[in-house]
PDB file of C-alpha atoms in Angstrom:
ATOM      1  CA  MET A   1     173.582  40.148 182.159  1.00  0.00           C
ATOM      2  CA  ALA A   2     174.563  41.337 178.843  1.00  0.00           C
ATOM      3  CA  THR A   3     178.043  39.723 179.342  1.00  0.00           C
ATOM      4  CA  ARG A   4     176.404  36.400 180.116  1.00  0.00           C
ATOM      5  CA  LEU A   5     174.281  36.512 177.000  1.00  0.00           C
ATOM      6  CA  LYS A   6     177.059  37.474 174.877  1.00  0.00           C
ATOM      7  CA  GLY A   7     178.978  34.403 176.094  1.00  0.00           C
ATOM      8  CA  LEU A   8     175.935  32.234 174.869  1.00  0.00           C
ATOM      9  CA  ALA A   9     176.871  33.309 171.314  1.00  0.00           C
ATOM     10  CA  ASP A  10     179.477  30.678 171.504  1.00  0.00           C
ATOM     11  CA  ASP A  11     177.126  27.816 172.707  1.00  0.00           C
ATOM     12  CA  PRO A  12     175.504  26.148 169.650  1.00  0.00           C
ATOM     13  CA  ARG A  13     172.561  25.020 171.671  1.00  0.00           C
ATOM     14  CA  ALA A  14     171.691  28.676 172.496  1.00  0.00           C
ATOM     15  CA  MET A  15     172.005  29.624 169.018  1.00  0.00           C
ATOM     16  CA  GLN A  16     169.709  26.839 167.796  1.00  0.00           C
ATOM     17  CA  SER A  17     167.187  27.836 170.545  1.00  0.00           C
ATOM     18  CA  GLY A  18     166.488  31.363 169.309  1.00  0.00           C
ATOM     19  CA  TRP A  19     168.540  33.245 171.915  1.00  0.00           C
ATOM     20  CA  SER A  20     170.887  34.479 169.074  1.00  0.00           C
ATOM     21  CA  ILE A  21     168.192  36.836 168.130  1.00  0.00           C
ATOM     22  CA  LEU A  22     167.861  38.188 171.506  1.00  0.00           C
ATOM     23  CA  ILE A  23     171.652  38.409 172.049  1.00  0.00           C
ATOM     24  CA  GLY A  24     171.966  40.394 168.989  1.00  0.00           C
ATOM     25  CA  GLU A  25     169.252  42.872 170.044  1.00  0.00           C
ATOM     26  CA  TRP A  26     169.944  43.169 173.854  1.00  0.00           C
ATOM     27  CA  ASP A  27     171.382  46.360 173.998  1.00  0.00           C
ATOM     28  CA  ASP A  28     168.504  47.869 171.899  1.00  0.00           C
ATOM     29  CA  LEU A  29     165.879  46.056 173.989  1.00  0.00           C
ATOM     30  CA  CYS A  30     167.357  47.256 177.322  1.00  0.00           C
ATOM     31  CA  ALA A  31     167.443  50.840 175.930  1.00  0.00           C
ATOM     32  CA  LEU A  32     163.625  50.608 174.656  1.00  0.00           C
ATOM     33  CA  HIS A  33     162.717  49.136 178.093  1.00  0.00           C
ATOM     34  CA  ASP A  34     164.535  51.722 180.114  1.00  0.00           C
ATOM     35  CA  ALA A  35     162.961  54.565 177.952  1.00  0.00           C
ATOM     36  CA  GLU A  36     159.520  53.258 178.123  1.00  0.00           C
ATOM     37  CA  ALA A  37     159.347  52.213 181.737  1.00  0.00           C
ATOM     38  CA  PRO A  38     162.252  53.933 183.434  1.00  0.00           C
ATOM     39  CA  ASN A  39     160.931  52.590 186.838  1.00  0.00           C
ATOM     40  CA  TRP A  40     160.613  48.939 185.861  1.00  0.00           C
ATOM     41  CA  ARG A  41     163.017  47.895 188.407  1.00  0.00           C
ATOM     42  CA  SER A  42     160.340  48.808 191.037  1.00  0.00           C
ATOM     43  CA  ASP A  43     157.633  46.991 189.157  1.00  0.00           C
ATOM     44  CA  ASP A  44     156.381  50.405 187.983  1.00  0.00           C
ATOM     45  CA  GLY A  45     155.250  50.850 184.533  1.00  0.00           C
ATOM     46  CA  ARG A  46     154.413  49.000 181.318  1.00  0.00           C
ATOM     47  CA  ALA A  47     156.393  48.801 178.036  1.00  0.00           C
ATOM     48  CA  PRO A  48     153.986  47.777 175.149  1.00  0.00           C
ATOM     49  CA  LYS A  49     156.613  48.888 172.617  1.00  0.00           C
ATOM     50  CA  LEU A  50     159.136  46.452 174.182  1.00  0.00           C
ATOM     51  CA  TYR A  51     156.502  43.850 174.318  1.00  0.00           C
ATOM     52  CA  LYS A  52     155.633  44.245 170.632  1.00  0.00           C
ATOM     53  CA  ARG A  53     159.244  44.136 169.621  1.00  0.00           C
ATOM     54  CA  LEU A  54     159.999  41.028 171.495  1.00  0.00           C
ATOM     55  CA  GLN A  55     156.882  39.379 169.699  1.00  0.00           C
ATOM     56  CA  LEU A  56     158.184  40.517 166.363  1.00  0.00           C
ATOM     57  CA  LEU A  57     161.552  39.154 167.155  1.00  0.00           C
ATOM     58  CA  ALA A  58     160.089  35.713 167.993  1.00  0.00           C
ATOM     59  CA  HIS A  59     157.832  35.729 164.762  1.00  0.00           C
ATOM     60  CA  PRO A  60     159.802  37.631 162.084  1.00  0.00           C
ATOM     61  CA  LYS A  61     157.335  36.885 159.294  1.00  0.00           C
ATOM     62  CA  ASP A  62     154.824  38.895 161.183  1.00  0.00           C
ATOM     63  CA  ASP A  63     157.300  41.832 161.355  1.00  0.00           C
ATOM     64  CA  GLU A  64     157.787  41.806 157.401  1.00  0.00           C
ATOM     65  CA  ARG A  65     153.969  41.605 156.902  1.00  0.00           C
ATOM     66  CA  GLU A  66     153.116  44.408 159.511  1.00  0.00           C
ATOM     67  CA  PHE A  67     155.966  46.666 159.096  1.00  0.00           C
ATOM     68  CA  GLY A  68     157.868  45.908 155.937  1.00  0.00           C
ATOM     69  CA  LYS A  69     161.482  44.579 155.677  1.00  0.00           C
ATOM     70  CA  GLU A  70     162.711  47.541 157.933  1.00  0.00           C
ATOM     71  CA  GLY A  71     160.800  46.285 160.880  1.00  0.00           C
ATOM     72  CA  MET A  72     160.043  48.779 163.790  1.00  0.00           C
ATOM     73  CA  ARG A  73     163.250  50.668 163.678  1.00  0.00           C
TER      74      ARG A  73
END
């Protein structure tokens, strides 16, 4: 999946649609998901930190207001 996403980086439509943000963060998002819900592949667990991070990536102005310019890192 990561290879496919990185291939999208060359597609201007993907870059305009907001995928570029996810592509750049993909490895960190996957690591957070695995750490928070290691059994997610079995539909077991919750990942509220991942959900919050995705929300902040989708709405970066909220990120700055709530967490400062450093975000959640």
